Tab-separated table of C-alpha atoms and ligand atoms in Angstrom:
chain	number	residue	atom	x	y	z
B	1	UNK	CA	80.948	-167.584	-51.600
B	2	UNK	CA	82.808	-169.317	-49.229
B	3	UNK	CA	82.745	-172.703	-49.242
B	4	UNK	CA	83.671	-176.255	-47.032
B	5	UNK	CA	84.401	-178.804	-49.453
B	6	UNK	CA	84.511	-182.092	-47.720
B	7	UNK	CA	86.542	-184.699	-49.638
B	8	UNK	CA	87.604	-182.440	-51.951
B	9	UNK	CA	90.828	-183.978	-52.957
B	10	UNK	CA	88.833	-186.923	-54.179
B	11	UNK	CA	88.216	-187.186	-57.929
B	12	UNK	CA	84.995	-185.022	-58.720
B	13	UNK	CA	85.808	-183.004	-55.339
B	14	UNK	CA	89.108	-181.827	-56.885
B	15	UNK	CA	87.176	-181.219	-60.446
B	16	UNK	CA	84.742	-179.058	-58.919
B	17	UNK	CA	87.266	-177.010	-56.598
B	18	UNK	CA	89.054	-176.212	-59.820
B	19	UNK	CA	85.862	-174.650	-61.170
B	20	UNK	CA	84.977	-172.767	-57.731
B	21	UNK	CA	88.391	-171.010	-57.573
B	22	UNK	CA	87.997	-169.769	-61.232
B	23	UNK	CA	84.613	-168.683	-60.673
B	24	UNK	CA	85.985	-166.777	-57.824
B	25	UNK	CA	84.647	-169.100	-54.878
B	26	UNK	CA	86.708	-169.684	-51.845
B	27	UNK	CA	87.313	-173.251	-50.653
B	28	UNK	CA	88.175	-175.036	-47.761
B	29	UNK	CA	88.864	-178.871	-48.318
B	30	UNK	CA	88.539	-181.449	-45.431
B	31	UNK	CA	89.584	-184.910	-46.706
B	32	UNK	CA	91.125	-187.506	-44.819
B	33	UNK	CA	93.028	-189.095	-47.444
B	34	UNK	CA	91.515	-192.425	-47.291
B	35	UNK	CA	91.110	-192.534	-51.037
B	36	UNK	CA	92.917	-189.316	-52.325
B	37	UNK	CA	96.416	-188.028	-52.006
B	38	UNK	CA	97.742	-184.224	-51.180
B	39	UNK	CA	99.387	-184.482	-54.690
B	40	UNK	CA	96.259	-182.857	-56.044
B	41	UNK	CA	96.728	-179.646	-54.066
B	42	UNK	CA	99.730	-178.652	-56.310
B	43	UNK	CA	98.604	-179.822	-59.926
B	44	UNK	CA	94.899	-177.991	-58.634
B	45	UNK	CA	97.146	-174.896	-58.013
B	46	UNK	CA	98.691	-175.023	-61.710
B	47	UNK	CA	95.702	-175.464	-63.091
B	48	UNK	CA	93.910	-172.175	-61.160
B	49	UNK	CA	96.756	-170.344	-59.296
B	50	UNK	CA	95.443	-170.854	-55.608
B	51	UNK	CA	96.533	-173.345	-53.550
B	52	UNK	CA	93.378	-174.144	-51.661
B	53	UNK	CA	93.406	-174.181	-47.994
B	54	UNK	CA	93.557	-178.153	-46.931
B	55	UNK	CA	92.971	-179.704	-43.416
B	56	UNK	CA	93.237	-183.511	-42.885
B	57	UNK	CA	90.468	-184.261	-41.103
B	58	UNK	CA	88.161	-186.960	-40.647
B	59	UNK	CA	84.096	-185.903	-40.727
B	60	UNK	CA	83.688	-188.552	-38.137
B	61	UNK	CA	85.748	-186.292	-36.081
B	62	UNK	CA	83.223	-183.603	-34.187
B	63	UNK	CA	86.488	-182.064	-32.517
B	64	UNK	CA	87.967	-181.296	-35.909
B	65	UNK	CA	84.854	-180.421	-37.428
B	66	UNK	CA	84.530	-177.804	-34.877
B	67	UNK	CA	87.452	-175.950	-35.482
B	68	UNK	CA	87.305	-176.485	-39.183
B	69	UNK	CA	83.577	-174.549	-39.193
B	70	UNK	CA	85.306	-172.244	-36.137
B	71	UNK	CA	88.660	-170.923	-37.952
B	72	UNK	CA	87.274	-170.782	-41.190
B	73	UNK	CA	84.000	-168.545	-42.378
B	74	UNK	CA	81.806	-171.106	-44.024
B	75	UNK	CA	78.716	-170.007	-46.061
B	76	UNK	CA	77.729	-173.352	-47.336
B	77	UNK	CA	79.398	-177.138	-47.799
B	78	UNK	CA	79.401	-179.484	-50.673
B	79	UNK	CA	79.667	-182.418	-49.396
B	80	UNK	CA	81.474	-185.503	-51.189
B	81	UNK	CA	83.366	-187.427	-48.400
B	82	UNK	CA	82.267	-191.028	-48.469
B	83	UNK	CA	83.361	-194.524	-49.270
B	84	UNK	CA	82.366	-195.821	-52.856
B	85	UNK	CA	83.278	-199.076	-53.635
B	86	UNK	CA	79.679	-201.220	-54.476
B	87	UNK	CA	81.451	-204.482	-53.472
B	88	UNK	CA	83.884	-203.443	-50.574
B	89	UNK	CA	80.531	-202.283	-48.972
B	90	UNK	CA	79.107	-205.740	-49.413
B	91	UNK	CA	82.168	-207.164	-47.331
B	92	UNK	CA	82.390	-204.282	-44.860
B	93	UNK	CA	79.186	-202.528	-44.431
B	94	UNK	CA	79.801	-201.490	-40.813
B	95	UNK	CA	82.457	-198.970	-41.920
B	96	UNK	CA	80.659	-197.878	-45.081
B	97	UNK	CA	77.388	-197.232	-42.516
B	98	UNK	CA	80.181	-196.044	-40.105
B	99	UNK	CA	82.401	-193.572	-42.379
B	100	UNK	CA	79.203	-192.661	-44.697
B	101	UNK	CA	75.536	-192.522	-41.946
B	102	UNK	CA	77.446	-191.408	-38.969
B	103	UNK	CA	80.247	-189.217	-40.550
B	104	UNK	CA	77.289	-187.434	-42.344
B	105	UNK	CA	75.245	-186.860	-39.282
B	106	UNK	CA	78.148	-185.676	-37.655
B	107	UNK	CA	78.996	-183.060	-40.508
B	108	UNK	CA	75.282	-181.867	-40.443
B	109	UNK	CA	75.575	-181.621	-36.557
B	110	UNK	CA	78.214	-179.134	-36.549
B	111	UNK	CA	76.856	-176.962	-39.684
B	112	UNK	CA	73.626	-176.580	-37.465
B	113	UNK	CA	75.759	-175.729	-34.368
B	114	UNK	CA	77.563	-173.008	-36.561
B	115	UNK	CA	74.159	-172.145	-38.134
B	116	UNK	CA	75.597	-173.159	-42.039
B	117	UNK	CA	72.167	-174.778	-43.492
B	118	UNK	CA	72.881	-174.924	-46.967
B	119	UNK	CA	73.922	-178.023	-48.303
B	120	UNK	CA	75.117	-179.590	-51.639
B	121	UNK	CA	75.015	-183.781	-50.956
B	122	UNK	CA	76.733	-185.858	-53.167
B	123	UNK	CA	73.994	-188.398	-54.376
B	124	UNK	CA	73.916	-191.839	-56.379
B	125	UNK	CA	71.531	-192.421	-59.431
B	126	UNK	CA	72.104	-195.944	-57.526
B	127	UNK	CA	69.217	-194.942	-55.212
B	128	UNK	CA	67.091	-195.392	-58.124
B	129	UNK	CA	67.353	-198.910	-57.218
B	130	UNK	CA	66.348	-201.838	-59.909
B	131	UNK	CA	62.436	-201.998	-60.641
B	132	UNK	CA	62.269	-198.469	-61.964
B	133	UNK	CA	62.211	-198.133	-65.997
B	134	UNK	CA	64.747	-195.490	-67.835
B	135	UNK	CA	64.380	-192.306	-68.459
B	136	UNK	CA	64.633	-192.016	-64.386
B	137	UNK	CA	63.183	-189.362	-62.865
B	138	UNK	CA	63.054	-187.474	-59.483
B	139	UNK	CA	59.136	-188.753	-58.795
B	140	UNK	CA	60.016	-192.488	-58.860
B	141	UNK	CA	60.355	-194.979	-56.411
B	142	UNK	CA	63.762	-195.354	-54.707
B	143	UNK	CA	65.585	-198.274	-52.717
B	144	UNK	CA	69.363	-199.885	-52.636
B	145	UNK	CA	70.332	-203.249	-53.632
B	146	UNK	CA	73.999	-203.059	-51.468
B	147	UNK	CA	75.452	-201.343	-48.256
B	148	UNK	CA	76.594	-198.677	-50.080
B	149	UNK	CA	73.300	-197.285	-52.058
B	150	UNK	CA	71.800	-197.718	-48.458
B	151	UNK	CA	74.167	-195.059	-47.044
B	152	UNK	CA	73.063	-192.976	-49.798
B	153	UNK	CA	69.556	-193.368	-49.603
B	154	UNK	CA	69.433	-192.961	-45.860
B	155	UNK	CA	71.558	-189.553	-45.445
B	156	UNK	CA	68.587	-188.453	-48.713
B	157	UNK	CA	66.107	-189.860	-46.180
B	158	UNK	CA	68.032	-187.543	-43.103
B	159	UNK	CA	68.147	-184.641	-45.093
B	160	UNK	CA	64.353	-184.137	-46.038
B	161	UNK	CA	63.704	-184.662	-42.157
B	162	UNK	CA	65.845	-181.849	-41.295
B	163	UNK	CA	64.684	-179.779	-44.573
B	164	UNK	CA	61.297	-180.688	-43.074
B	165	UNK	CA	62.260	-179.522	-39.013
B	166	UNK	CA	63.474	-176.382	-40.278
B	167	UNK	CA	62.850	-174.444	-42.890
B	168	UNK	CA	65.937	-172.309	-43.169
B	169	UNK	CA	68.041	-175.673	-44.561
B	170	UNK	CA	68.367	-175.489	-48.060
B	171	UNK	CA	70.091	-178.486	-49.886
B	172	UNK	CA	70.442	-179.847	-52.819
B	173	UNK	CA	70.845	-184.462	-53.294
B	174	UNK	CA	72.969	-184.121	-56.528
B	175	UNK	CA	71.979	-187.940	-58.038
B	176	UNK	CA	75.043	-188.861	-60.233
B	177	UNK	CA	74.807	-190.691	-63.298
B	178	UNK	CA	78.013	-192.393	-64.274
B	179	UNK	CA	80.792	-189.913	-63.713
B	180	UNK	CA	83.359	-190.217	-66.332
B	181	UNK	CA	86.708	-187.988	-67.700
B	182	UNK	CA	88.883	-185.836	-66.349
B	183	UNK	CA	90.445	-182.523	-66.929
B	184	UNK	CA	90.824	-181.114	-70.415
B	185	UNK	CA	94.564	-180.585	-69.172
B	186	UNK	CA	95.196	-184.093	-68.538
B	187	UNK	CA	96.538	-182.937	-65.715
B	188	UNK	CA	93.458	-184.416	-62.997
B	189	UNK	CA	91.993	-187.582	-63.353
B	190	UNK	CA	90.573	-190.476	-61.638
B	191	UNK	CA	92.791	-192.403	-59.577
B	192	UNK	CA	91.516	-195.576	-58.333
B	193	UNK	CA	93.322	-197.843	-55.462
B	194	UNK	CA	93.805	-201.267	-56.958
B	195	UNK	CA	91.850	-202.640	-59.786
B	196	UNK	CA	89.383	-200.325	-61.086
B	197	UNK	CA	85.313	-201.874	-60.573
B	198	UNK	CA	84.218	-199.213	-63.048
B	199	UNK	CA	83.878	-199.507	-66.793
B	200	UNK	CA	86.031	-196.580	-67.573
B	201	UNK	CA	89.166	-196.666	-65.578
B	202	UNK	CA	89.474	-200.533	-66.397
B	203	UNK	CA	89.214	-199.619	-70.013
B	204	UNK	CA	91.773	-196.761	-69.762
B	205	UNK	CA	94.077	-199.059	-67.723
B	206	UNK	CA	94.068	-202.103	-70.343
B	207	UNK	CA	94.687	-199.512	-73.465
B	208	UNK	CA	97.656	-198.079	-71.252
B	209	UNK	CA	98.813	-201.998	-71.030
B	210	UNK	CA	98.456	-202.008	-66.971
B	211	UNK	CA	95.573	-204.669	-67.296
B	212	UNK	CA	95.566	-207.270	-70.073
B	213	UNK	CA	91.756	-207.327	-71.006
B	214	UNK	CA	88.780	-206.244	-69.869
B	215	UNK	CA	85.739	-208.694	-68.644
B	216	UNK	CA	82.475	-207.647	-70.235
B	217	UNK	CA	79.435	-208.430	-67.211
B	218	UNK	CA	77.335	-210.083	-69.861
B	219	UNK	CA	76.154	-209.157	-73.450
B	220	UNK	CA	72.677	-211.122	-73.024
B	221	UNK	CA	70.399	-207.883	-71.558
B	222	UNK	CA	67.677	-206.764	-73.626
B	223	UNK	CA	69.823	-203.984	-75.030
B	224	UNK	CA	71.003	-203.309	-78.866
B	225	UNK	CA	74.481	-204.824	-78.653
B	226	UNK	CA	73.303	-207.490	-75.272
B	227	UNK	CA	75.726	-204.944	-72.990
B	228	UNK	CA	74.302	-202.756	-70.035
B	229	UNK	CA	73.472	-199.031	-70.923
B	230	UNK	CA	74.365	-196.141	-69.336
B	231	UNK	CA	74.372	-192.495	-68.967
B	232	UNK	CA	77.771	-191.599	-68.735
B	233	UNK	CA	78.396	-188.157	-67.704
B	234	UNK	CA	81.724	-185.812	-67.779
B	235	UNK	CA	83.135	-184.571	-64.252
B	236	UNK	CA	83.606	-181.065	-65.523
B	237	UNK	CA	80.184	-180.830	-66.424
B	238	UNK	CA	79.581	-182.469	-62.853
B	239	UNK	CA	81.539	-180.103	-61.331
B	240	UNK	CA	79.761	-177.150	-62.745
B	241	UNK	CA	76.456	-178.849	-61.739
B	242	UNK	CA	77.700	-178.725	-58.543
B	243	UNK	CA	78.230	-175.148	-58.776
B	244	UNK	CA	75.293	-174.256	-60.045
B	245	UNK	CA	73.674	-176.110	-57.506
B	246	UNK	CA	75.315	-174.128	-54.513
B	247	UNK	CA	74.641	-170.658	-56.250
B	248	UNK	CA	70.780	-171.942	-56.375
B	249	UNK	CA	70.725	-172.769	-53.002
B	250	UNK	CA	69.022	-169.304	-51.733
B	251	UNK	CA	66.118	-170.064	-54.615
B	252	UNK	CA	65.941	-173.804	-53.579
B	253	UNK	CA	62.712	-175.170	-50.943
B	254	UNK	CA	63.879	-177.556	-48.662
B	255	UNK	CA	65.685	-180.555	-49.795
B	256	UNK	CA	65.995	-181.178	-53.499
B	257	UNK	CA	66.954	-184.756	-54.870
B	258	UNK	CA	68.305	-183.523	-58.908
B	259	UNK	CA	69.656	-186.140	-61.146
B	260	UNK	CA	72.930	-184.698	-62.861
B	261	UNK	CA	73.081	-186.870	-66.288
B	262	UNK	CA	72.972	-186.749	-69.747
B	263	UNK	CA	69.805	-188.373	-70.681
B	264	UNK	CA	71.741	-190.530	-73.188
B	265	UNK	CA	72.599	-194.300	-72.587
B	266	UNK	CA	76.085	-195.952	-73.974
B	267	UNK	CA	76.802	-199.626	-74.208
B	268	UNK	CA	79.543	-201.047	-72.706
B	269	UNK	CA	80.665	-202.238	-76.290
B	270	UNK	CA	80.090	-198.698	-77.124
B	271	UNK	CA	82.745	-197.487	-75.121
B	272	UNK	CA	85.154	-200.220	-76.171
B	273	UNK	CA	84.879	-199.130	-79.826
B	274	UNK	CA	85.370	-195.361	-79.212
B	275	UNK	CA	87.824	-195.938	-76.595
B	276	UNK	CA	89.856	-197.926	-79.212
B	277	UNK	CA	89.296	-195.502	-82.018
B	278	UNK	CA	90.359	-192.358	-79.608
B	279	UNK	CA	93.221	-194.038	-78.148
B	280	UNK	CA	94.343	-196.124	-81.024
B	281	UNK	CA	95.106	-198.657	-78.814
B	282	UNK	CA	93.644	-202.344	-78.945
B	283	UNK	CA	91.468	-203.254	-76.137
B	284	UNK	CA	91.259	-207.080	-75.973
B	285	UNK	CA	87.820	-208.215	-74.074
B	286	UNK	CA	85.835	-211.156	-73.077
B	287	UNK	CA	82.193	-212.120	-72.523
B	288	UNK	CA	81.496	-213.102	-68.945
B	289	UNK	CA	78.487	-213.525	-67.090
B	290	UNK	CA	76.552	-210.791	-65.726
B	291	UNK	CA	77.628	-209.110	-62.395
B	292	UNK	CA	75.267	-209.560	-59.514
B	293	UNK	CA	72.720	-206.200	-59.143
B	294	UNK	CA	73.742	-204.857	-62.526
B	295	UNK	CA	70.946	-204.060	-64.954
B	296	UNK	CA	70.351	-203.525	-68.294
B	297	UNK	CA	69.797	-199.897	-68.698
B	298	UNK	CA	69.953	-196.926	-66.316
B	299	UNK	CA	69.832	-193.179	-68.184
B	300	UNK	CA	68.624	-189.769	-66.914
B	301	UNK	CA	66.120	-187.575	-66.975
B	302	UNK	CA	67.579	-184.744	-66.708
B	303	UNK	CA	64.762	-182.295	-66.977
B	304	UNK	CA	64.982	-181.044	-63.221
B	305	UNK	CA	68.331	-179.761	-63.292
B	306	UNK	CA	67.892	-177.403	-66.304
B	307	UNK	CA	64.685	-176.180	-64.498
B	308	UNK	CA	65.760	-175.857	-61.483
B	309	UNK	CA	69.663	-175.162	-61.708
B	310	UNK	CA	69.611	-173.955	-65.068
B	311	UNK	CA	72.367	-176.490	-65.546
B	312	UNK	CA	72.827	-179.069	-68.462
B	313	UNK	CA	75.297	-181.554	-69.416
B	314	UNK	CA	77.170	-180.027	-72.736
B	315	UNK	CA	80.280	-182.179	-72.865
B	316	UNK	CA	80.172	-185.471	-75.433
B	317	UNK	CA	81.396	-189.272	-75.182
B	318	UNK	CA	84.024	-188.015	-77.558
B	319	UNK	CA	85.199	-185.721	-75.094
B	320	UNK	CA	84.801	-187.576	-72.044
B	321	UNK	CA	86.976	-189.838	-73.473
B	322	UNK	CA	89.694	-187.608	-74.980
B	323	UNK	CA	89.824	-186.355	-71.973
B	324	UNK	CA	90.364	-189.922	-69.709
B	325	UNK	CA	92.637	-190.675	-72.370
B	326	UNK	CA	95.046	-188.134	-72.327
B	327	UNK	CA	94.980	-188.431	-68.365
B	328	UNK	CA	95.630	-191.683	-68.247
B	329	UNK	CA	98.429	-191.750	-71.061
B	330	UNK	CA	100.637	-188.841	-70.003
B	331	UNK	CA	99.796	-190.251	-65.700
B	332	UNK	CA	100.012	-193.773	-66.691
B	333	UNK	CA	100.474	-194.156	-62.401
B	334	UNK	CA	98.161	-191.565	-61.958
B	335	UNK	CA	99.535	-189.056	-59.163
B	336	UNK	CA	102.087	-190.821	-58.587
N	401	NAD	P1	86.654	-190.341	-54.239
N	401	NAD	O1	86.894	-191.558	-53.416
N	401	NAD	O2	87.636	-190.009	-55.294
N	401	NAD	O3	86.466	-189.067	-53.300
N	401	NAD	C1	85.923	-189.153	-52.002
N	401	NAD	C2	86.889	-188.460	-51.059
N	401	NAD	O4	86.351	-188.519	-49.734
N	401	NAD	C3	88.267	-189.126	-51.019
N	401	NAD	O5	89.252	-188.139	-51.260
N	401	NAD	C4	88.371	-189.695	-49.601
N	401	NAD	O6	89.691	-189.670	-49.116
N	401	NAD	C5	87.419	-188.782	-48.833
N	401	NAD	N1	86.822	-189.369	-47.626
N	401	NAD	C6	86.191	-190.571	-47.503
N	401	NAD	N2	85.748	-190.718	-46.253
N	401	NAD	C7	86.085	-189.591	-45.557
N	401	NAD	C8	85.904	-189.157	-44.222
N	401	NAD	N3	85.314	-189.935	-43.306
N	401	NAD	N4	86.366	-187.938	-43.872
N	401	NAD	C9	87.011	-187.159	-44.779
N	401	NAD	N5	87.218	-187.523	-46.044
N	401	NAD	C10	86.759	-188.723	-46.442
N	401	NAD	O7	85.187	-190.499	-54.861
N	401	NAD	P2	84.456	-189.620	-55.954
N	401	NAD	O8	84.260	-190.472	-57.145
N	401	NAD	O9	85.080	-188.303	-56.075
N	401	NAD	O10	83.031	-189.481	-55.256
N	401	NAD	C11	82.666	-188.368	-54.474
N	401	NAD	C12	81.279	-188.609	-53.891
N	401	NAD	O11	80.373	-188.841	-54.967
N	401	NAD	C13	81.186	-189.830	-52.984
N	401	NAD	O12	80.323	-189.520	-51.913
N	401	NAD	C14	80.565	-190.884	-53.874
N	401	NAD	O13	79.836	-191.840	-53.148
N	401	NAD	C15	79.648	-190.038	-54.755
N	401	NAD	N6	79.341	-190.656	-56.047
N	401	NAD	C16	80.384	-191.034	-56.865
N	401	NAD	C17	80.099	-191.651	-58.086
N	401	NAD	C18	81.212	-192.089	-58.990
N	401	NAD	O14	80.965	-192.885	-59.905
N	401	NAD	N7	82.442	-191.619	-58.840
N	401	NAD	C19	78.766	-191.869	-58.454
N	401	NAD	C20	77.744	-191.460	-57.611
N	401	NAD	C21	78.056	-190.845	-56.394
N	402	UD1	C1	78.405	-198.837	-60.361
N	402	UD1	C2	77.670	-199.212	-59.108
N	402	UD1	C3	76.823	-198.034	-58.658
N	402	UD1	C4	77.708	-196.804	-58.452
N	402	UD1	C5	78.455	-196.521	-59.755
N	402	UD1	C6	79.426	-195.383	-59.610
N	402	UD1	C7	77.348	-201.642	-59.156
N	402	UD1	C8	76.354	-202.751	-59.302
N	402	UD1	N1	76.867	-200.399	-59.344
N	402	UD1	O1	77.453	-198.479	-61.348
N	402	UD1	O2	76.171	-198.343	-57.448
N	402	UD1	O3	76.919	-195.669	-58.108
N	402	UD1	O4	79.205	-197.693	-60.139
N	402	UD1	O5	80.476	-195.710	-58.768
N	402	UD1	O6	78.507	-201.872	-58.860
N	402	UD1	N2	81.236	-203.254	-66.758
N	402	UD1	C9	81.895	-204.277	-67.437
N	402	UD1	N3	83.162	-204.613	-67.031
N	402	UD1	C10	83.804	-203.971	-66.020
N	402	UD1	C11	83.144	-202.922	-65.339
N	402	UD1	C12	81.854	-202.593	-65.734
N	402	UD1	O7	81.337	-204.874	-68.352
N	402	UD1	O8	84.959	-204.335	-65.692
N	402	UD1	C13	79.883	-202.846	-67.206
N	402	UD1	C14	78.813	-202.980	-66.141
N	402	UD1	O9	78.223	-204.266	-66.182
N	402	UD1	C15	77.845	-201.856	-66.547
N	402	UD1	C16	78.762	-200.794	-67.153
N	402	UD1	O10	79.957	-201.481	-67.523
N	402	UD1	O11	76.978	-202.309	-67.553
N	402	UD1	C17	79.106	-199.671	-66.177
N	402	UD1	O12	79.629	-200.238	-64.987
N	402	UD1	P1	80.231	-199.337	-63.802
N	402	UD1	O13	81.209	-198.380	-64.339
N	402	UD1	O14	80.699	-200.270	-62.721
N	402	UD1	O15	78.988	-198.483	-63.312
N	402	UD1	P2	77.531	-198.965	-62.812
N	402	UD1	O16	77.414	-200.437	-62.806
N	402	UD1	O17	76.523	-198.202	-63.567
């Protein structure tokens, strides 16, 4: 198939165009570099031997859109381009409604113009929202406790309208757990600007010595150990989620919201231990209090996915973090 990946030189966007090439897909990326850097391109090629076709483009951009969907022959998109950061869209919503609602609409605008209605959205398990009770599935309840979870939720909310309008759109909401791990090559990894808000990369940066310790949001939930659960989820098994979720698309009604997790839940203190024992590095930590909107335990039911996409996380917390491991010791700067 031939596909438009938007933000594909982000970190599960360049995952899951490493799995498309070797599974024979062709792929178009459109990122605009925001949060990514072209260095992926070449370390995407030595992993696959393609270099994938890349345009810098903005999806806010209708113009560029255009000519993206009118040079290239695009079958379907998988679309990951957004802003992420929980508390960045607390302190700039406008631009995370801006870059995220709008940019979004403007994507979908063009793939109806060009007559491309099937659709791989790159969803949040954050839409899940706070009162709901683990194992969370599809059926329940959804809201957003911060800027960013309402971009998500809305463009979900857009997407079964126009499912609903016209019945030749076929898309899948791909609701992320918490995406962890990177490449088995060490070669790709996550590559956050600044200092990391998520679990994982903080970790991986204070075993590498880059941060001194990490903070620990609380160890007072009602939870084993006190410290927030989660279902933390490999990127390559992501990835192919995603592409089993594009291949389904002819077999899929209207617009499909389909957690991608594990169904298992990891403590914070968890990780700490086997990230300590993997890397054999010390990770010094303290007990602070809780972040504001965190909650105590947030795991998958992942039922839907195997169902519908016959598609199921196989990857372990061993391996996920191996795998972040060895990317972050041998790219201690990441790409740079
Ligand atoms: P990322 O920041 O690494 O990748 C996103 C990419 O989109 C970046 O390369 C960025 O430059 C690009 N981009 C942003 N705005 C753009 C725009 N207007 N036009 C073109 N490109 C644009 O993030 P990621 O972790 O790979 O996440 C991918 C998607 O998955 C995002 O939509 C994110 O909200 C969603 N998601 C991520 C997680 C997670 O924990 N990583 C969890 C749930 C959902
Ligand atoms: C966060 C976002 C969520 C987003 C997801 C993926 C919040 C409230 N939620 O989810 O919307 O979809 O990232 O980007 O920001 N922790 C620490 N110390 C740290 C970092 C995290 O103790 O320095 C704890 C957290 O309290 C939590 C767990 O580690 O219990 C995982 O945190 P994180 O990686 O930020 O993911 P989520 O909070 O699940």
């Amino acid at each position: 198939m031939s596909l438009l990946v938007t933000g594909g030189t982000g970190y599960i966007g360049s995952h899951t165009v490493v799995e498309l090439i070797e599974k024979g897909h062709e792929v178009v990326i459109v990122d605009n570099l925001s949060n990514s850097s072209t260095r992926v391109l070449s370390r995407i090629e030595a992993l696959t031997g393609v270099f994938p076709t890349f345009i810098q483009a903005d999806i806010c951009d209708a113009k560029a859109m255009s000519d993206v969907f009118s040079q290239h022959d695009i079958e379907a998109v998988i679309h990951f381009a957004g802003l992420k950061a929980v508390g960045e869209s607390n302190e700039i919503p406008l631009s995370y409604y801006q870059n995220n609602v709008s940019g979004s609409i403007t994507l979908f605008e063009i793939m109806a113009k060009f007559n491309v209605k099937k659709l791989v959205f790159s969803s949040s398990a954050t839409v899940y929202g706070e009162n709901n009770i683990s194992p969370l599935d599809e059926s329940m309840a959804t809201s957003a406790t911060n800027p960013y979870g309402q971009t998500k939720l809305m463009i979900e909310n857009i997407l079964m309208d126009l499912a609903k309008s016209d019945t030749k759109w076929s898309i899948a909401c791909l609701r992320y757990f918490n995406p962890i791990g990177a490449h088995a090559s060490g070669t790709m990894g996550e590559n956050p600007n600044g200092i990391p808000n998520n679990l994982l990369p903080y970790v991986a940066q204070v075993a590498v010595g880059r941060l001194a310790q990490l903070n620990v949001f609380g160890d007072d939930y009602d939870t084993p150990d006190g410290t927030g659960v989660r279902d933390y989820i490999h990127v390559v098994d992501l990835a192919l989620g995603h592409i089993k979720a594009v291949e389904a698309l002819n077999d899929l009604q209207g617009c499909q919201p389909i957690n991608l997790g594990t169904g298992n839940g990891t403590s914070v203190l968890e990780i700490v231990k086997s990230f300590k024992a993997i890397s054999g590095k010390d990770i010094p930590y303290a007990i602070v209090p809780r972040r504001v909107g965190d909650i105590a335990t947030v795991f998958a039911n992942a039922d839907k996915a195997l169902t519908l996409l016959n598609w199921k996380a196989v990857r372990d917390l061993n391996t996920m973090i191996e795998d972040t491991w060895r990317w972050q010791s041998q790219n201690p700067n990441g790409f740079e």
